[in-house]
Coordinates of C-alpha atoms in Angstrom, one line a residue:
M1 CA 2.0 -20.6 61.0
P2 CA 0.7 -17.6 59.0
T3 CA 3.4 -18.6 56.1
R4 CA 2.0 -22.4 56.1
K5 CA -1.1 -21.2 55.4
V6 CA -0.1 -18.6 52.7
R7 CA 1.6 -21.8 50.8
R8 CA -1.7 -24.0 51.3
L9 CA -3.7 -21.1 49.5
D10 CA -1.2 -20.8 46.7
A11 CA -0.9 -24.4 46.2
K12 CA -4.6 -24.7 46.0
L13 CA -4.7 -21.5 43.4
L14 CA -1.8 -23.8 41.0
M15 CA -4.0 -26.6 41.1
P16 CA -5.5 -27.3 37.8
S17 CA -9.3 -27.0 37.3
P18 CA -11.0 -30.2 35.6
S19 CA -12.0 -27.9 32.6
K20 CA -8.2 -26.9 32.4
T21 CA -7.3 -30.8 32.4
M22 CA -10.1 -31.1 29.7
D23 CA -8.7 -28.5 27.4
K24 CA -5.3 -30.5 28.0
Y25 CA -7.0 -33.8 26.6
K26 CA -9.0 -32.1 24.0
G27 CA -9.6 -34.3 21.2
Q28 CA -8.0 -37.3 22.5
Q29 CA -9.4 -40.6 21.7
V30 CA -10.2 -43.5 23.7
S31 CA -7.5 -46.3 23.8
G32 CA -9.8 -49.5 23.8
S33 CA -8.1 -50.0 27.6
M34 CA -11.1 -49.8 30.1
A35 CA -9.0 -48.9 32.8
D36 CA -7.3 -46.1 31.0
T37 CA -10.9 -44.6 30.5
I38 CA -11.8 -45.5 34.0
A39 CA -9.2 -43.7 35.4
F40 CA -9.3 -40.6 33.3
L41 CA -13.3 -40.1 33.7
D42 CA -12.8 -40.8 37.8
G43 CA -9.7 -38.1 37.7
I44 CA -12.2 -35.7 36.4
L45 CA -15.4 -36.7 38.3
G46 CA -14.7 -39.0 40.8
I47 CA -14.4 -36.3 43.7
N48 CA -18.1 -36.4 43.4
E49 CA -20.2 -38.2 45.9
D50 CA -22.8 -39.2 43.2
F51 CA -20.6 -40.3 40.8
T52 CA -21.1 -44.2 40.2
V53 CA -18.5 -46.8 38.4
R54 CA -19.9 -50.3 38.5
K55 CA -18.0 -53.0 36.7
F56 CA -19.4 -56.1 35.2
N57 CA -18.9 -58.5 32.4
I58 CA -21.0 -58.1 29.3
F59 CA -22.5 -61.6 28.2
G60 CA -20.3 -63.1 30.8
Q61 CA -17.0 -62.5 29.4
F62 CA -16.4 -59.1 28.3
P63 CA -15.0 -56.7 31.1
A64 CA -16.9 -53.5 31.1
A65 CA -17.7 -50.3 33.4
I66 CA -20.7 -48.4 33.6
M67 CA -20.2 -44.7 34.8
F68 CA -23.1 -42.3 35.7
F69 CA -24.5 -39.5 38.2
T70 CA -26.7 -41.3 40.4
C71 CA -28.8 -38.1 41.0
M72 CA -29.3 -37.6 37.3
V73 CA -30.6 -40.9 35.8
N74 CA -33.1 -43.2 36.1
Q75 CA -32.0 -46.0 38.0
D76 CA -34.8 -48.5 37.1
S77 CA -33.7 -47.7 33.2
V78 CA -30.0 -48.5 34.0
N79 CA -30.6 -51.5 36.0
A80 CA -33.6 -53.2 33.6
D81 CA -32.8 -51.7 30.3
I82 CA -28.9 -51.7 30.4
M83 CA -27.2 -53.6 32.9
R84 CA -29.5 -56.8 32.8
A85 CA -29.7 -56.6 28.9
L86 CA -26.0 -56.7 28.7
M87 CA -25.2 -59.0 31.6
Y88 CA -26.8 -61.8 30.0
T89 CA -26.5 -63.1 26.1
P90 CA -29.4 -62.7 24.0
P91 CA -31.1 -65.9 22.9
H92 CA -30.4 -66.1 19.5
L93 CA -26.8 -65.5 20.0
I94 CA -26.4 -68.2 22.6
G95 CA -23.5 -70.7 21.3
R96 CA -22.2 -68.3 18.9
S97 CA -18.7 -67.0 19.3
I98 CA -18.5 -63.2 19.3
E99 CA -15.5 -61.2 18.3
T100 CA -14.3 -58.0 20.0
A101 CA -14.2 -56.2 16.9
H102 CA -18.0 -56.9 16.3
L103 CA -18.9 -56.3 19.8
S104 CA -20.2 -53.0 19.4
D105 CA -22.7 -53.9 16.5
V106 CA -24.0 -56.7 18.6
I107 CA -24.7 -54.6 21.7
M108 CA -26.0 -51.8 19.6
N109 CA -28.2 -54.0 17.5
D110 CA -29.2 -57.0 19.2
A111 CA -28.8 -56.8 23.0
L112 CA -29.4 -52.9 24.2
Y113 CA -33.0 -52.6 25.3
H114 CA -32.8 -48.4 24.6
S115 CA -33.7 -46.2 21.8
K116 CA -31.3 -43.2 22.4
S117 CA -27.7 -44.4 22.2
S118 CA -24.7 -44.0 20.4
L119 CA -21.0 -44.3 20.2
Q120 CA -18.4 -41.8 20.9
G121 CA -14.4 -41.9 21.0
E122 CA -13.4 -38.9 22.3
L123 CA -12.7 -38.8 26.2
T124 CA -13.6 -35.1 26.7
A125 CA -17.2 -35.9 25.2
L126 CA -17.6 -38.8 27.6
V127 CA -17.2 -36.4 30.5
D128 CA -19.8 -33.9 28.8
C129 CA -22.4 -37.1 28.4
I130 CA -22.1 -38.1 31.7
L131 CA -22.2 -34.5 32.8
R132 CA -25.7 -33.8 31.2
G133 CA -27.0 -37.3 32.8
D134 CA -26.2 -39.7 30.2
T135 CA -24.7 -43.1 31.0
V136 CA -21.5 -44.3 29.6
I137 CA -20.3 -47.7 29.2
A138 CA -16.6 -48.7 28.6
V139 CA -15.5 -52.0 27.5
D140 CA -12.2 -53.3 27.5
G141 CA -11.0 -53.7 24.0
M142 CA -13.5 -51.5 22.2
E143 CA -11.8 -48.2 21.3
Q144 CA -15.5 -46.6 21.4
S145 CA -17.5 -46.2 24.2
I146 CA -21.3 -46.5 24.2
V147 CA -23.4 -43.5 25.3
I148 CA -26.7 -43.9 26.4
S149 CA -29.5 -41.3 27.0
T150 CA -30.7 -41.9 30.6
R151 CA -31.2 -38.4 32.0
S152 CA -34.0 -38.3 34.6
V153 CA -34.1 -34.8 36.6
E154 CA -37.1 -34.2 39.1
K155 CA -39.4 -31.4 37.7
R156 CA -42.5 -29.4 38.5
S157 CA -45.7 -30.6 37.0
I158 CA -47.3 -28.4 33.7
E159 CA -49.4 -25.7 35.6
Q160 CA -51.1 -22.4 34.8
P161 CA -48.5 -19.6 34.1
A162 CA -48.2 -17.3 37.1
T163 CA -47.4 -14.2 35.3
E164 CA -49.9 -14.4 32.2
Q165 CA -53.1 -15.7 33.5
V166 CA -56.1 -15.6 31.3
I167 CA -60.0 -16.3 31.7
R168 CA -60.4 -17.8 28.2
G169 CA -57.4 -19.6 26.7
P170 CA -55.3 -22.5 27.5
R171 CA -53.9 -23.2 31.0
E172 CA -50.5 -24.8 30.3
G173 CA -47.2 -23.2 30.8
F174 CA -43.5 -24.0 30.3
I175 CA -41.6 -25.3 32.7
E176 CA -37.6 -25.8 33.4
P177 CA -36.9 -29.0 31.1
I178 CA -36.4 -27.9 27.6
G179 CA -37.7 -31.3 26.3
T180 CA -40.9 -30.8 27.9
N181 CA -41.0 -27.0 26.4
I182 CA -40.5 -28.2 23.0
S183 CA -43.2 -31.0 23.3
L184 CA -45.8 -28.3 24.4
I185 CA -45.1 -26.5 21.0
R186 CA -45.2 -29.4 18.8
Y187 CA -48.1 -30.4 20.5
R188 CA -49.8 -27.3 19.4
L189 CA -47.8 -27.0 16.1
Q190 CA -48.0 -30.6 14.5
S191 CA -46.4 -29.5 11.1
P192 CA -43.6 -31.0 9.4
D193 CA -42.1 -27.1 8.7
L194 CA -41.4 -26.7 12.5
R195 CA -37.6 -26.7 12.7
I196 CA -35.8 -26.8 16.0
Q197 CA -32.2 -26.2 16.0
T198 CA -29.8 -26.6 19.0
M199 CA -26.7 -25.4 20.3
E200 CA -24.6 -25.0 23.5
I201 CA -23.8 -21.9 25.4
G202 CA -22.0 -21.6 28.1
R203 CA -18.5 -22.6 28.8
R204 CA -19.3 -24.2 32.1
T205 CA -22.9 -24.5 32.2
K206 CA -22.8 -25.8 28.6
S207 CA -26.7 -24.8 28.6
K208 CA -28.8 -26.3 25.7
V209 CA -30.4 -23.6 23.8
A210 CA -33.1 -24.2 20.9
V211 CA -34.1 -21.9 18.0
C212 CA -37.4 -22.6 17.0
Y213 CA -39.0 -21.1 13.8
I214 CA -41.2 -22.5 10.7
E215 CA -39.7 -22.9 7.4
G216 CA -41.7 -21.7 4.6
I217 CA -43.0 -18.5 6.9
T218 CA -39.9 -16.9 8.9
N219 CA -37.5 -15.2 6.8
P220 CA -34.2 -17.1 6.3
A221 CA -32.3 -14.1 7.0
L222 CA -33.6 -13.8 10.4
V223 CA -33.2 -17.0 11.4
E224 CA -29.5 -16.6 10.2
E225 CA -28.9 -13.1 12.3
V226 CA -30.6 -15.1 15.5
H227 CA -28.1 -17.9 14.7
K228 CA -25.0 -15.2 14.3
R229 CA -25.6 -13.4 17.3
L230 CA -26.2 -16.4 19.4
S231 CA -22.8 -17.7 18.5
K232 CA -21.0 -14.7 19.4
I233 CA -21.9 -15.1 23.0
D234 CA -18.7 -16.1 25.0
T235 CA -19.6 -16.5 28.8
D236 CA -19.4 -19.3 31.4
T237 CA -22.6 -19.3 32.4
V238 CA -26.3 -18.9 31.0
L239 CA -28.6 -19.9 33.8
D240 CA -31.9 -18.5 32.3
S241 CA -33.1 -17.1 29.0
G242 CA -32.6 -13.4 30.6
Y243 CA -28.9 -13.8 30.3
L244 CA -29.1 -14.3 26.3
E245 CA -31.9 -11.5 26.1
Q246 CA -29.0 -9.3 27.2
F247 CA -26.5 -10.3 24.5
I248 CA -28.7 -10.3 21.9
E249 CA -30.7 -7.2 22.1
D250 CA -29.9 -4.4 20.1
N251 CA -29.7 -1.5 21.8
H252 CA -28.4 -2.5 25.5
Y253 CA -28.9 0.9 27.0
S254 CA -32.6 1.5 26.2
P255 CA -35.0 1.3 29.2
F256 CA -37.7 -0.6 26.4
P257 CA -37.4 -4.4 26.2
Q258 CA -36.3 -5.0 22.5
V259 CA -37.1 -9.1 23.1
Q260 CA -40.4 -10.6 24.3
Y261 CA -40.6 -13.4 26.8
T262 CA -43.6 -15.6 27.6
E263 CA -44.4 -18.7 29.6
R264 CA -47.1 -19.7 27.3
P265 CA -46.6 -22.1 24.8
D266 CA -49.5 -21.3 22.7
K267 CA -48.4 -17.4 22.5
V268 CA -44.9 -18.9 21.2
V269 CA -47.0 -21.0 18.2
A270 CA -48.8 -17.6 17.6
N271 CA -45.5 -15.7 17.3
L272 CA -43.8 -18.6 15.0
A273 CA -47.0 -18.5 12.6
E274 CA -46.5 -14.7 12.0
G275 CA -42.8 -15.6 11.2
R276 CA -41.0 -14.9 14.4
V277 CA -38.1 -16.6 15.9
S278 CA -38.3 -18.2 19.6
I279 CA -35.3 -19.4 21.6
L280 CA -35.9 -21.7 24.3
V281 CA -32.7 -22.3 27.1
D282 CA -32.9 -25.5 29.2
G283 CA -33.7 -24.8 32.9
S284 CA -35.8 -21.8 32.1
P285 CA -39.5 -21.5 31.8
L286 CA -39.4 -18.5 29.6
A287 CA -39.4 -18.6 26.0
L288 CA -37.8 -15.5 23.9
V289 CA -39.3 -13.9 20.9
V290 CA -37.8 -12.1 18.4
P291 CA -38.2 -9.7 16.6
T292 CA -40.5 -7.7 18.8
V293 CA -42.3 -4.4 18.6
F294 CA -44.0 -2.2 21.0
N295 CA -47.3 -3.0 20.4
Q296 CA -46.8 -6.7 21.5
F297 CA -46.6 -5.6 25.1
Y298 CA -50.1 -4.4 25.8
Q299 CA -51.8 -7.2 23.9
T300 CA -52.6 -10.4 25.6
V301 CA -53.8 -14.2 24.4
E302 CA -57.5 -13.1 25.3
D303 CA -57.5 -10.4 22.4
Y304 CA -57.7 -13.2 19.9
T305 CA -59.7 -16.0 21.9
E306 CA -62.5 -13.7 22.3
R307 CA -64.5 -11.4 19.8
F308 CA -63.1 -8.5 18.4
L309 CA -65.6 -5.8 19.5
L310 CA -65.3 -6.6 23.1
M311 CA -61.5 -7.1 23.0
S312 CA -60.7 -4.1 21.1
S313 CA -62.4 -1.8 23.6
I314 CA -60.6 -3.7 26.4
R315 CA -57.3 -3.0 24.4
L316 CA -58.1 0.7 24.3
A317 CA -58.6 0.8 28.3
R318 CA -55.4 -0.9 28.3
M319 CA -53.4 1.8 26.4
I320 CA -55.4 4.4 28.3
A321 CA -54.0 3.1 31.4
L322 CA -50.5 2.5 30.1
V323 CA -50.4 6.4 29.0
F324 CA -51.6 7.0 32.6
S325 CA -48.6 5.1 34.0
L326 CA -46.5 7.2 32.5
V327 CA -47.6 11.0 32.0
F328 CA -50.1 11.2 34.6
P329 CA -47.9 12.4 37.7
A330 CA -45.8 14.9 35.7
L331 CA -49.1 16.4 34.3
Y332 CA -50.1 16.8 37.9
V333 CA -46.9 18.4 38.6
S334 CA -46.5 20.8 35.7
I335 CA -50.2 21.8 36.5
I336 CA -50.1 22.3 39.8
S337 CA -46.8 24.2 40.1
Y338 CA -46.9 26.3 36.7
N339 CA -50.6 26.2 35.4
P340 CA -53.3 25.7 38.0
E341 CA -55.3 28.1 35.7
L342 CA -56.0 25.1 33.3
I343 CA -58.3 23.5 36.4
P344 CA -61.5 24.2 37.2
T345 CA -62.0 26.9 39.8
D346 CA -63.8 24.7 42.3
F347 CA -61.6 22.0 41.5
A348 CA -58.5 24.2 42.1
V349 CA -59.6 25.6 45.5
A350 CA -60.2 22.2 46.6
V351 CA -56.5 21.1 45.4
A352 CA -54.9 24.1 47.3
G353 CA -57.1 23.2 50.7
G354 CA -55.7 19.6 50.6
R355 CA -52.3 20.9 49.9
A356 CA -52.4 23.7 52.7
G357 CA -50.6 22.0 55.1
V358 CA -47.8 19.8 53.1
P359 CA -44.4 21.5 53.7
F360 CA -42.8 20.2 50.4
P361 CA -43.4 21.4 46.9
A362 CA -45.5 19.2 44.6
V363 CA -42.6 17.7 42.8
I364 CA -40.9 16.5 45.9
E365 CA -43.8 15.3 47.1
V366 CA -44.9 13.4 44.3
I367 CA -41.2 11.8 44.0
I368 CA -41.4 10.7 47.9
I369 CA -44.6 9.1 47.2
E370 CA -43.8 7.5 44.1
I371 CA -40.5 5.8 45.8
S372 CA -42.3 4.7 48.7
M373 CA -44.6 3.1 46.3
E374 CA -42.3 1.4 44.4
V375 CA -40.2 0.2 47.7
L376 CA -43.7 -1.1 48.7
R377 CA -44.4 -2.9 45.6
E378 CA -40.9 -4.4 45.7
A379 CA -41.3 -5.2 49.5
T380 CA -44.7 -7.4 48.3
I381 CA -43.0 -9.2 45.6
R382 CA -40.3 -10.4 47.7
L383 CA -42.0 -11.2 50.8
P384 CA -43.8 -15.0 51.1
Q385 CA -47.0 -15.0 49.3
Q386 CA -49.1 -15.3 52.6
V387 CA -47.7 -12.2 53.8
G388 CA -47.5 -10.3 50.7
G389 CA -51.1 -9.6 49.8
A390 CA -51.9 -8.4 53.8
L391 CA -48.8 -6.0 53.6
S392 CA -50.1 -4.1 50.4
I393 CA -53.2 -3.9 51.9
V394 CA -51.6 -2.4 55.2
G395 CA -49.3 0.0 53.3
V396 CA -51.6 1.4 50.7
L397 CA -54.8 2.2 53.0
V398 CA -53.0 2.6 56.6
V399 CA -49.7 4.1 55.8
G400 CA -51.5 6.4 52.8
Q401 CA -53.9 7.6 55.2
A402 CA -51.5 8.1 57.7
A403 CA -49.3 10.0 55.6
V404 CA -52.2 12.3 54.6
A405 CA -53.5 12.7 58.0
A406 CA -50.1 13.9 59.3
G407 CA -49.6 16.6 56.3
F408 CA -47.0 14.8 54.4
A409 CA -49.1 14.7 51.8
S410 CA -52.3 15.8 50.1
P411 CA -55.1 13.2 49.2
I412 CA -54.9 14.3 45.5
T413 CA -51.5 13.3 45.4
V414 CA -52.1 9.9 46.7
V415 CA -55.2 9.6 44.3
I416 CA -52.6 10.4 41.5
I417 CA -50.1 7.7 42.4
A418 CA -52.7 5.5 43.3
L419 CA -54.3 5.6 39.8
T420 CA -50.8 5.8 38.1
T421 CA -50.0 2.7 40.2
I422 CA -53.4 0.8 39.0
G423 CA -52.5 1.8 35.2
S424 CA -49.0 0.0 35.2
F425 CA -50.5 -2.9 36.6
A426 CA -52.9 -2.9 33.6
T427 CA -49.9 -3.5 31.4
P428 CA -49.6 -7.2 30.6
A429 CA -45.7 -7.0 30.0
Y430 CA -43.8 -6.9 33.2
N431 CA -40.8 -5.5 31.8
A432 CA -42.4 -3.1 29.7
A433 CA -44.1 -1.9 32.5
L434 CA -41.0 -1.5 34.5
A435 CA -39.8 0.7 31.8
L436 CA -42.6 3.0 32.0
R437 CA -42.3 3.2 35.6
L438 CA -38.5 4.1 35.2
L439 CA -39.3 6.8 33.0
R440 CA -41.7 8.4 35.4
F441 CA -39.2 9.8 37.4
P442 CA -37.3 12.0 34.6
L443 CA -40.7 13.3 33.5
I444 CA -41.6 14.1 37.2
I445 CA -38.0 16.2 37.6
L446 CA -38.9 18.2 33.8
A447 CA -42.4 18.6 35.1
G448 CA -41.2 20.5 38.0
T449 CA -38.6 22.3 36.6
F450 CA -40.0 23.5 33.2
G451 CA -43.8 22.6 33.7
L452 CA -45.6 21.8 30.6
Y453 CA -42.9 22.3 28.3
G454 CA -40.7 19.9 30.6
V455 CA -43.5 17.1 29.7
M456 CA -43.3 17.9 26.2
I457 CA -39.4 18.1 25.9
G458 CA -39.6 14.4 28.0
L459 CA -42.3 12.9 25.6
I460 CA -40.5 14.0 22.7
L461 CA -37.4 12.4 24.0
I462 CA -39.1 9.3 24.4
A463 CA -40.7 9.1 21.1
N464 CA -37.5 9.8 19.2
H465 CA -35.7 7.1 21.2
L466 CA -38.9 4.9 20.4
L467 CA -38.2 5.7 16.6
S468 CA -34.8 5.1 16.6
L469 CA -34.9 1.7 18.3
K470 CA -35.0 -1.7 16.3
S471 CA -35.4 -5.3 17.1
F472 CA -33.3 -7.5 14.9
G473 CA -34.0 -4.8 12.2
V474 CA -37.4 -4.4 13.0
P475 CA -38.2 -0.7 13.5
Y476 CA -39.5 -0.7 17.2
L477 CA -42.9 1.2 16.3
S478 CA -43.8 -0.8 13.3
P479 CA -46.7 -1.2 11.9
F480 CA -47.4 2.3 12.5
I481 CA -44.1 3.6 11.9
P482 CA -43.0 2.8 8.8
I483 CA -47.0 2.5 8.2
D484 CA -48.4 -0.8 7.3
F485 CA -52.2 -1.1 6.5
Q486 CA -52.4 -4.8 7.1
G487 CA -50.7 -4.2 10.6
L488 CA -52.9 -1.6 11.4
K489 CA -55.6 -3.9 11.8
D490 CA -53.8 -5.4 14.8
L491 CA -52.8 -1.9 16.3
L492 CA -55.0 0.2 18.5
V493 CA -58.0 -2.2 18.1
R494 CA -57.9 -5.9 17.1
G495 CA -59.7 -6.5 13.5
P496 CA -61.8 -9.5 12.9
L497 CA -59.5 -12.8 12.3
W498 CA -60.9 -13.3 8.9
L499 CA -60.1 -9.9 7.9
M500 CA -56.4 -10.2 9.0
N501 CA -55.8 -12.4 6.1
R502 CA -51.9 -11.5 5.6
R503 CA -49.2 -12.0 8.2
P504 CA -47.2 -8.5 9.3
A505 CA -45.3 -7.3 6.4
F506 CA -42.5 -5.8 8.6
L507 CA -41.5 -9.4 9.7
D508 CA -40.9 -10.2 5.6
P509 CA -42.7 -13.3 5.7
V510 CA -41.7 -16.0 2.9
D511 CA -45.4 -17.1 3.0
E512 CA -47.7 -13.9 3.3
T513 CA -51.0 -15.6 3.0
R514 CA -52.6 -16.3 6.6
V515 CA -56.4 -16.6 5.8
S516 CA -57.7 -17.6 2.5
E517 CA -59.9 -15.0 1.2
S518 CA -61.5 -17.1 -1.4
K519 CA -62.3 -19.8 1.4
F520 CA -63.9 -17.3 3.5
N521 CA -66.2 -15.7 0.7
E522 CA -67.1 -19.5 -0.1
L523 CA -67.9 -19.8 3.4
K524 CA -70.1 -16.7 4.0
K525 CA -71.8 -17.6 0.7
T526 CA -72.5 -21.1 2.1
S527 CA -73.8 -20.0 5.2
K528 CA -76.4 -17.4 3.7
N529 CA -77.7 -20.3 1.3
V530 CA -78.3 -22.5 4.4
L531 CA -80.3 -19.9 6.5
D532 CA -82.4 -18.8 3.4
P533 CA -84.7 -21.6 3.6
L534 CA -85.3 -20.7 7.1
N535 CA -85.6 -17.2 6.7
D536 CA -88.3 -17.7 4.2
K537 CA -90.3 -20.3 6.4
S538 CA -90.5 -17.7 9.0
E539 CA -91.3 -15.0 6.8

């Protein structure tokens, strides 16, 4: 018995997979025999329950077969626009003899009720078309089969992005089908200069990838570099844009993200207008934007939809929260462990009283609380939405208070970790906040080992790493280093839109002008002339 089982398993392993069979027939053309085409496609796809082969007669005289996956096509379109249109002879062709040699022209130009149709003569290409959701018609005597785009996959409605919500701004977000996402971009960027080039990546998934840019603004060298990196990807599966991000980033071992992702079409259009390139993947609601610099990760859509004075102050607060989330626990550990004289005496006495019953050193205490907070945060994300909110409240209030009462942690440590966690929540980009959360731990260890010297060593190493990073050839700390005065208008604070009249120089755009300065000056002059009579009248 065991020997038979092993033999059966070996036989299964030796059976050629469909992809191996397609490699064998690659380049082979349709013979013109409908039976041979059906036999080939049925041999590759026939084992699937949803694969449909329906034979009928075109115009009542030419044998044909229509093949498709039932779950991937619009059945109403197949029945009404294709089969019904081909079964009956068009009125203007009744009584005329149709030769097989001209049958393809008659079908494509006179009979078929569908705008997206083409002829395909390669057998393996027909398999790819059916797998994408297209419908294939094989006609006896024709050396090319008809491919009709009938793909119709169930999709969710367009909703507000869950991870990038705004108070003032559009409420639409990308969804999984790439066609819908491209339409959302074209809806906001109705320019003939918008270029969308597609390719297939993934030997088995054959995922459709779209590269979007604006011709006349984006540097052609950047577009060429994006195509070069994407064309070098050789993997069998691409299920999300995150797969591509890990292949095309410059430094694979850096904790800092070098590619920005977003669910918002308006954010993609804004980046395209600056001279960047966006990458969309079929099946992913997240678009990639390259090149990326560090200051993009603490900017939001509201920074540009609201007035600049208000949003500049909010951006500064966001920057303070970002710094808090990185260095606050390390500073606390270094001061408590090595330099308590740096804090006021009254406060030092209060801290010492709170830590009187804690059996651990400050560094161990902070690391334990930080790990507990990370576990709690991960549990909150993974639990169902109805339970996650309750768990976060219970975890923070009950467990934190119980830890203080039991003497495992001091009240000041819980306050420090809470402020640090709030600061990380204030960082808009999740991947950037994750990098700062990861870097907190080595900083805490350095602070517990060397004190403030350790904190400074850690910050110098992080700054040195940031200075060495590049994203598609653009320095990561641009426009601060190397300095770009035009880019500084949108760095720590956001300048007025009319003042940011040029695109970022570090992107090397073809067209640098964004706002016409002469038109703006003319507008200001006109508005003054209009208001002068009103002012004179009021005086």
